[in-house]
Amino acid sequence: MTKQRKLILDIINASSDHLTAEGVFSIARQHLPSIAIGTVYRNLGILADSGAIRRVPVCGADRYDKAGVPHDHAECVCCGRLFDIPKNPAPAS
């Protein structure tokens, strides 16, 4: 795994928010000033396609989330913030 991809994965996994690619880029530049926005987009795609992170399509820019426990998302119509919604386990028979 490249240092850029590892950094992007670490940023997503450390975030309590659902970051856009621009948000990831902003944080990544603090750690690796030479990183390009294209590198961020490319690596987010690779990480999402591999299942290491989740791409959350919403109105506007896609958001990115940890791949951990399966859950759904709700988007606030006022501020645009995304919220995690836990999936209910199947009832016991």
mmCIF file with all atom_site columns, N, CA, C and O in Angstrom, residues 38-63:
data_model
loop_
_atom_site.group_PDB
_atom_site.id
_atom_site.type_symbol
_atom_site.label_atom_id
_atom_site.label_alt_id
_atom_site.label_comp_id
_atom_site.label_asym_id
_atom_site.label_entity_id
_atom_site.label_seq_id
_atom_site.pdbx_PDB_ins_code
_atom_site.Cartn_x
_atom_site.Cartn_y
_atom_site.Cartn_z
_atom_site.occupancy
_atom_site.B_iso_or_equiv
_atom_site.pdbx_formal_charge
_atom_site.auth_seq_id
_atom_site.auth_comp_id
_atom_site.auth_asym_id
_atom_site.auth_atom_id
_atom_site.pdbx_PDB_model_num
ATOM 1   N N  . GLY A 1 38 ? -6.066  14.729 -7.443 1.00 0.00 ? 38 GLY A N  1
ATOM 2   C CA . GLY A 1 38 ? -6.292  13.549 -8.278 1.00 0.00 ? 38 GLY A CA 1
ATOM 3   C C  . GLY A 1 38 ? -5.873  12.266 -7.583 1.00 0.00 ? 38 GLY A C  1
ATOM 4   O O  . GLY A 1 38 ? -6.525  11.226 -7.733 1.00 0.00 ? 38 GLY A O  1
ATOM 5   N N  . THR A 1 39 ? -4.794  12.330 -6.824 1.00 0.00 ? 39 THR A N  1
ATOM 6   C CA . THR A 1 39 ? -4.327  11.174 -6.053 1.00 0.00 ? 39 THR A CA 1
ATOM 7   C C  . THR A 1 39 ? -5.363  10.791 -5.009 1.00 0.00 ? 39 THR A C  1
ATOM 8   O O  . THR A 1 39 ? -5.634  9.605  -4.788 1.00 0.00 ? 39 THR A O  1
ATOM 9   N N  . VAL A 1 40 ? -5.957  11.784 -4.371 1.00 0.00 ? 40 VAL A N  1
ATOM 10  C CA . VAL A 1 40 ? -6.987  11.521 -3.362 1.00 0.00 ? 40 VAL A CA 1
ATOM 11  C C  . VAL A 1 40 ? -8.194  10.848 -4.012 1.00 0.00 ? 40 VAL A C  1
ATOM 12  O O  . VAL A 1 40 ? -8.657  9.802  -3.544 1.00 0.00 ? 40 VAL A O  1
ATOM 13  N N  . TYR A 1 41 ? -8.700  11.414 -5.107 1.00 0.00 ? 41 TYR A N  1
ATOM 14  C CA . TYR A 1 41 ? -9.856  10.816 -5.787 1.00 0.00 ? 41 TYR A CA 1
ATOM 15  C C  . TYR A 1 41 ? -9.565  9.398  -6.255 1.00 0.00 ? 41 TYR A C  1
ATOM 16  O O  . TYR A 1 41 ? -10.386 8.493  -6.077 1.00 0.00 ? 41 TYR A O  1
ATOM 17  N N  . ARG A 1 42 ? -8.419  9.187  -6.858 1.00 0.00 ? 42 ARG A N  1
ATOM 18  C CA . ARG A 1 42 ? -8.057  7.859  -7.368 1.00 0.00 ? 42 ARG A CA 1
ATOM 19  C C  . ARG A 1 42 ? -7.991  6.841  -6.231 1.00 0.00 ? 42 ARG A C  1
ATOM 20  O O  . ARG A 1 42 ? -8.541  5.735  -6.328 1.00 0.00 ? 42 ARG A O  1
ATOM 21  N N  . ASN A 1 43 ? -7.346  7.221  -5.141 1.00 0.00 ? 43 ASN A N  1
ATOM 22  C CA . ASN A 1 43 ? -7.199  6.287  -4.027 1.00 0.00 ? 43 ASN A CA 1
ATOM 23  C C  . ASN A 1 43 ? -8.501  6.064  -3.274 1.00 0.00 ? 43 ASN A C  1
ATOM 24  O O  . ASN A 1 43 ? -8.756  4.956  -2.795 1.00 0.00 ? 43 ASN A O  1
ATOM 25  N N  . LEU A 1 44 ? -9.354  7.078  -3.176 1.00 0.00 ? 44 LEU A N  1
ATOM 26  C CA . LEU A 1 44 ? -10.671 6.860  -2.578 1.00 0.00 ? 44 LEU A CA 1
ATOM 27  C C  . LEU A 1 44 ? -11.448 5.841  -3.398 1.00 0.00 ? 44 LEU A C  1
ATOM 28  O O  . LEU A 1 44 ? -12.114 4.960  -2.846 1.00 0.00 ? 44 LEU A O  1
ATOM 29  N N  . GLY A 1 45 ? -11.369 5.937  -4.724 1.00 0.00 ? 45 GLY A N  1
ATOM 30  C CA . GLY A 1 45 ? -12.035 4.971  -5.588 1.00 0.00 ? 45 GLY A CA 1
ATOM 31  C C  . GLY A 1 45 ? -11.508 3.558  -5.393 1.00 0.00 ? 45 GLY A C  1
ATOM 32  O O  . GLY A 1 45 ? -12.281 2.601  -5.288 1.00 0.00 ? 45 GLY A O  1
ATOM 33  N N  . ILE A 1 46 ? -10.200 3.434  -5.329 1.00 0.00 ? 46 ILE A N  1
ATOM 34  C CA . ILE A 1 46 ? -9.585  2.114  -5.133 1.00 0.00 ? 46 ILE A CA 1
ATOM 35  C C  . ILE A 1 46 ? -9.979  1.537  -3.782 1.00 0.00 ? 46 ILE A C  1
ATOM 36  O O  . ILE A 1 46 ? -10.347 0.363  -3.671 1.00 0.00 ? 46 ILE A O  1
ATOM 37  N N  . LEU A 1 47 ? -9.919  2.364  -2.741 1.00 0.00 ? 47 LEU A N  1
ATOM 38  C CA . LEU A 1 47 ? -10.270 1.894  -1.395 1.00 0.00 ? 47 LEU A CA 1
ATOM 39  C C  . LEU A 1 47 ? -11.749 1.508  -1.317 1.00 0.00 ? 47 LEU A C  1
ATOM 40  O O  . LEU A 1 47 ? -12.095 0.500  -0.692 1.00 0.00 ? 47 LEU A O  1
ATOM 41  N N  . ALA A 1 48 ? -12.616 2.288  -1.947 1.00 0.00 ? 48 ALA A N  1
ATOM 42  C CA . ALA A 1 48 ? -14.048 1.969  -1.936 1.00 0.00 ? 48 ALA A CA 1
ATOM 43  C C  . ALA A 1 48 ? -14.322 0.692  -2.739 1.00 0.00 ? 48 ALA A C  1
ATOM 44  O O  . ALA A 1 48 ? -15.088 -0.169 -2.286 1.00 0.00 ? 48 ALA A O  1
ATOM 45  N N  . ASP A 1 49 ? -13.705 0.563  -3.902 1.00 0.00 ? 49 ASP A N  1
ATOM 46  C CA . ASP A 1 49 ? -13.911 -0.628 -4.730 1.00 0.00 ? 49 ASP A CA 1
ATOM 47  C C  . ASP A 1 49 ? -13.420 -1.896 -4.040 1.00 0.00 ? 49 ASP A C  1
ATOM 48  O O  . ASP A 1 49 ? -13.985 -2.970 -4.240 1.00 0.00 ? 49 ASP A O  1
ATOM 49  N N  . SER A 1 50 ? -12.383 -1.770 -3.218 1.00 0.00 ? 50 SER A N  1
ATOM 50  C CA . SER A 1 50 ? -11.836 -2.937 -2.519 1.00 0.00 ? 50 SER A CA 1
ATOM 51  C C  . SER A 1 50 ? -12.603 -3.271 -1.244 1.00 0.00 ? 50 SER A C  1
ATOM 52  O O  . SER A 1 50 ? -12.380 -4.318 -0.643 1.00 0.00 ? 50 SER A O  1
ATOM 53  N N  . GLY A 1 51 ? -13.498 -2.376 -0.815 1.00 0.00 ? 51 GLY A N  1
ATOM 54  C CA . GLY A 1 51 ? -14.262 -2.615 0.413  1.00 0.00 ? 51 GLY A CA 1
ATOM 55  C C  . GLY A 1 51 ? -13.576 -2.117 1.668  1.00 0.00 ? 51 GLY A C  1
ATOM 56  O O  . GLY A 1 51 ? -14.078 -2.310 2.774  1.00 0.00 ? 51 GLY A O  1
ATOM 57  N N  . ALA A 1 52 ? -12.418 -1.457 1.524  1.00 0.00 ? 52 ALA A N  1
ATOM 58  C CA . ALA A 1 52 ? -11.702 -0.951 2.697  1.00 0.00 ? 52 ALA A CA 1
ATOM 59  C C  . ALA A 1 52 ? -12.421 0.244  3.326  1.00 0.00 ? 52 ALA A C  1
ATOM 60  O O  . ALA A 1 52 ? -12.287 0.482  4.536  1.00 0.00 ? 52 ALA A O  1
ATOM 61  N N  . ILE A 1 53 ? -13.162 1.003  2.508  1.00 0.00 ? 53 ILE A N  1
ATOM 62  C CA . ILE A 1 53 ? -14.004 2.103  2.977  1.00 0.00 ? 53 ILE A CA 1
ATOM 63  C C  . ILE A 1 53 ? -15.321 2.027  2.222  1.00 0.00 ? 53 ILE A C  1
ATOM 64  O O  . ILE A 1 53 ? -15.440 1.260  1.258  1.00 0.00 ? 53 ILE A O  1
ATOM 65  N N  . ARG A 1 54 ? -16.296 2.832  2.648  1.00 0.00 ? 54 ARG A N  1
ATOM 66  C CA . ARG A 1 54 ? -17.581 2.872  1.957  1.00 0.00 ? 54 ARG A CA 1
ATOM 67  C C  . ARG A 1 54 ? -17.771 4.220  1.281  1.00 0.00 ? 54 ARG A C  1
ATOM 68  O O  . ARG A 1 54 ? -17.518 5.253  1.880  1.00 0.00 ? 54 ARG A O  1
ATOM 69  N N  . ARG A 1 55 ? -18.216 4.188  0.038  1.00 0.00 ? 55 ARG A N  1
ATOM 70  C CA . ARG A 1 55 ? -18.621 5.405  -0.673 1.00 0.00 ? 55 ARG A CA 1
ATOM 71  C C  . ARG A 1 55 ? -20.110 5.591  -0.396 1.00 0.00 ? 55 ARG A C  1
ATOM 72  O O  . ARG A 1 55 ? -20.894 4.666  -0.578 1.00 0.00 ? 55 ARG A O  1
ATOM 73  N N  . VAL A 1 56 ? -20.476 6.783  0.069  1.00 0.00 ? 56 VAL A N  1
ATOM 74  C CA . VAL A 1 56 ? -21.872 7.068  0.383  1.00 0.00 ? 56 VAL A CA 1
ATOM 75  C C  . VAL A 1 56 ? -22.368 8.120  -0.610 1.00 0.00 ? 56 VAL A C  1
ATOM 76  O O  . VAL A 1 56 ? -22.052 9.300  -0.474 1.00 0.00 ? 56 VAL A O  1
ATOM 77  N N  . PRO A 1 57 ? -23.135 7.690  -1.623 1.00 0.00 ? 57 PRO A N  1
ATOM 78  C CA . PRO A 1 57 ? -23.640 8.663  -2.592 1.00 0.00 ? 57 PRO A CA 1
ATOM 79  C C  . PRO A 1 57 ? -24.783 9.479  -1.980 1.00 0.00 ? 57 PRO A C  1
ATOM 80  O O  . PRO A 1 57 ? -25.726 8.912  -1.430 1.00 0.00 ? 57 PRO A O  1
ATOM 81  N N  . VAL A 1 58 ? -24.664 10.779 -2.028 1.00 0.00 ? 58 VAL A N  1
ATOM 82  C CA . VAL A 1 58 ? -25.690 11.694 -1.524 1.00 0.00 ? 58 VAL A CA 1
ATOM 83  C C  . VAL A 1 58 ? -25.826 12.835 -2.523 1.00 0.00 ? 58 VAL A C  1
ATOM 84  O O  . VAL A 1 58 ? -25.055 12.932 -3.473 1.00 0.00 ? 58 VAL A O  1
ATOM 85  N N  . CYS A 1 59 ? -26.797 13.699 -2.288 1.00 0.00 ? 59 CYS A N  1
ATOM 86  C CA . CYS A 1 59 ? -26.916 14.889 -3.130 1.00 0.00 ? 59 CYS A CA 1
ATOM 87  C C  . CYS A 1 59 ? -25.624 15.689 -3.000 1.00 0.00 ? 59 CYS A C  1
ATOM 88  O O  . CYS A 1 59 ? -25.120 15.869 -1.900 1.00 0.00 ? 59 CYS A O  1
ATOM 89  N N  . GLY A 1 60 ? -25.086 16.128 -4.094 1.00 0.00 ? 60 GLY A N  1
ATOM 90  C CA . GLY A 1 60 ? -23.810 16.836 -4.052 1.00 0.00 ? 60 GLY A CA 1
ATOM 91  C C  . GLY A 1 60 ? -22.671 15.840 -4.138 1.00 0.00 ? 60 GLY A C  1
ATOM 92  O O  . GLY A 1 60 ? -22.759 14.829 -4.824 1.00 0.00 ? 60 GLY A O  1
ATOM 93  N N  . ALA A 1 61 ? -21.614 16.105 -3.422 1.00 0.00 ? 61 ALA A N  1
ATOM 94  C CA . ALA A 1 61 ? -20.418 15.264 -3.471 1.00 0.00 ? 61 ALA A CA 1
ATOM 95  C C  . ALA A 1 61 ? -20.588 13.985 -2.661 1.00 0.00 ? 61 ALA A C  1
ATOM 96  O O  . ALA A 1 61 ? -21.172 14.008 -1.575 1.00 0.00 ? 61 ALA A O  1
ATOM 97  N N  . ASP A 1 62 ? -20.069 12.862 -3.193 1.00 0.00 ? 62 ASP A N  1
ATOM 98  C CA . ASP A 1 62 ? -20.066 11.618 -2.432 1.00 0.00 ? 62 ASP A CA 1
ATOM 99  C C  . ASP A 1 62 ? -19.317 11.831 -1.128 1.00 0.00 ? 62 ASP A C  1
ATOM 100 O O  . ASP A 1 62 ? -18.405 12.659 -1.034 1.00 0.00 ? 62 ASP A O  1
ATOM 101 N N  . ARG A 1 63 ? -19.696 11.059 -0.132 1.00 0.00 ? 63 ARG A N  1
ATOM 102 C CA . ARG A 1 63 ? -19.011 11.067 1.156  1.00 0.00 ? 63 ARG A CA 1
ATOM 103 C C  . ARG A 1 63 ? -18.360 9.703  1.345  1.00 0.00 ? 63 ARG A C  1
ATOM 104 O O  . ARG A 1 63 ? -18.739 8.727  0.698  1.00 0.00 ? 63 ARG A O  1
#
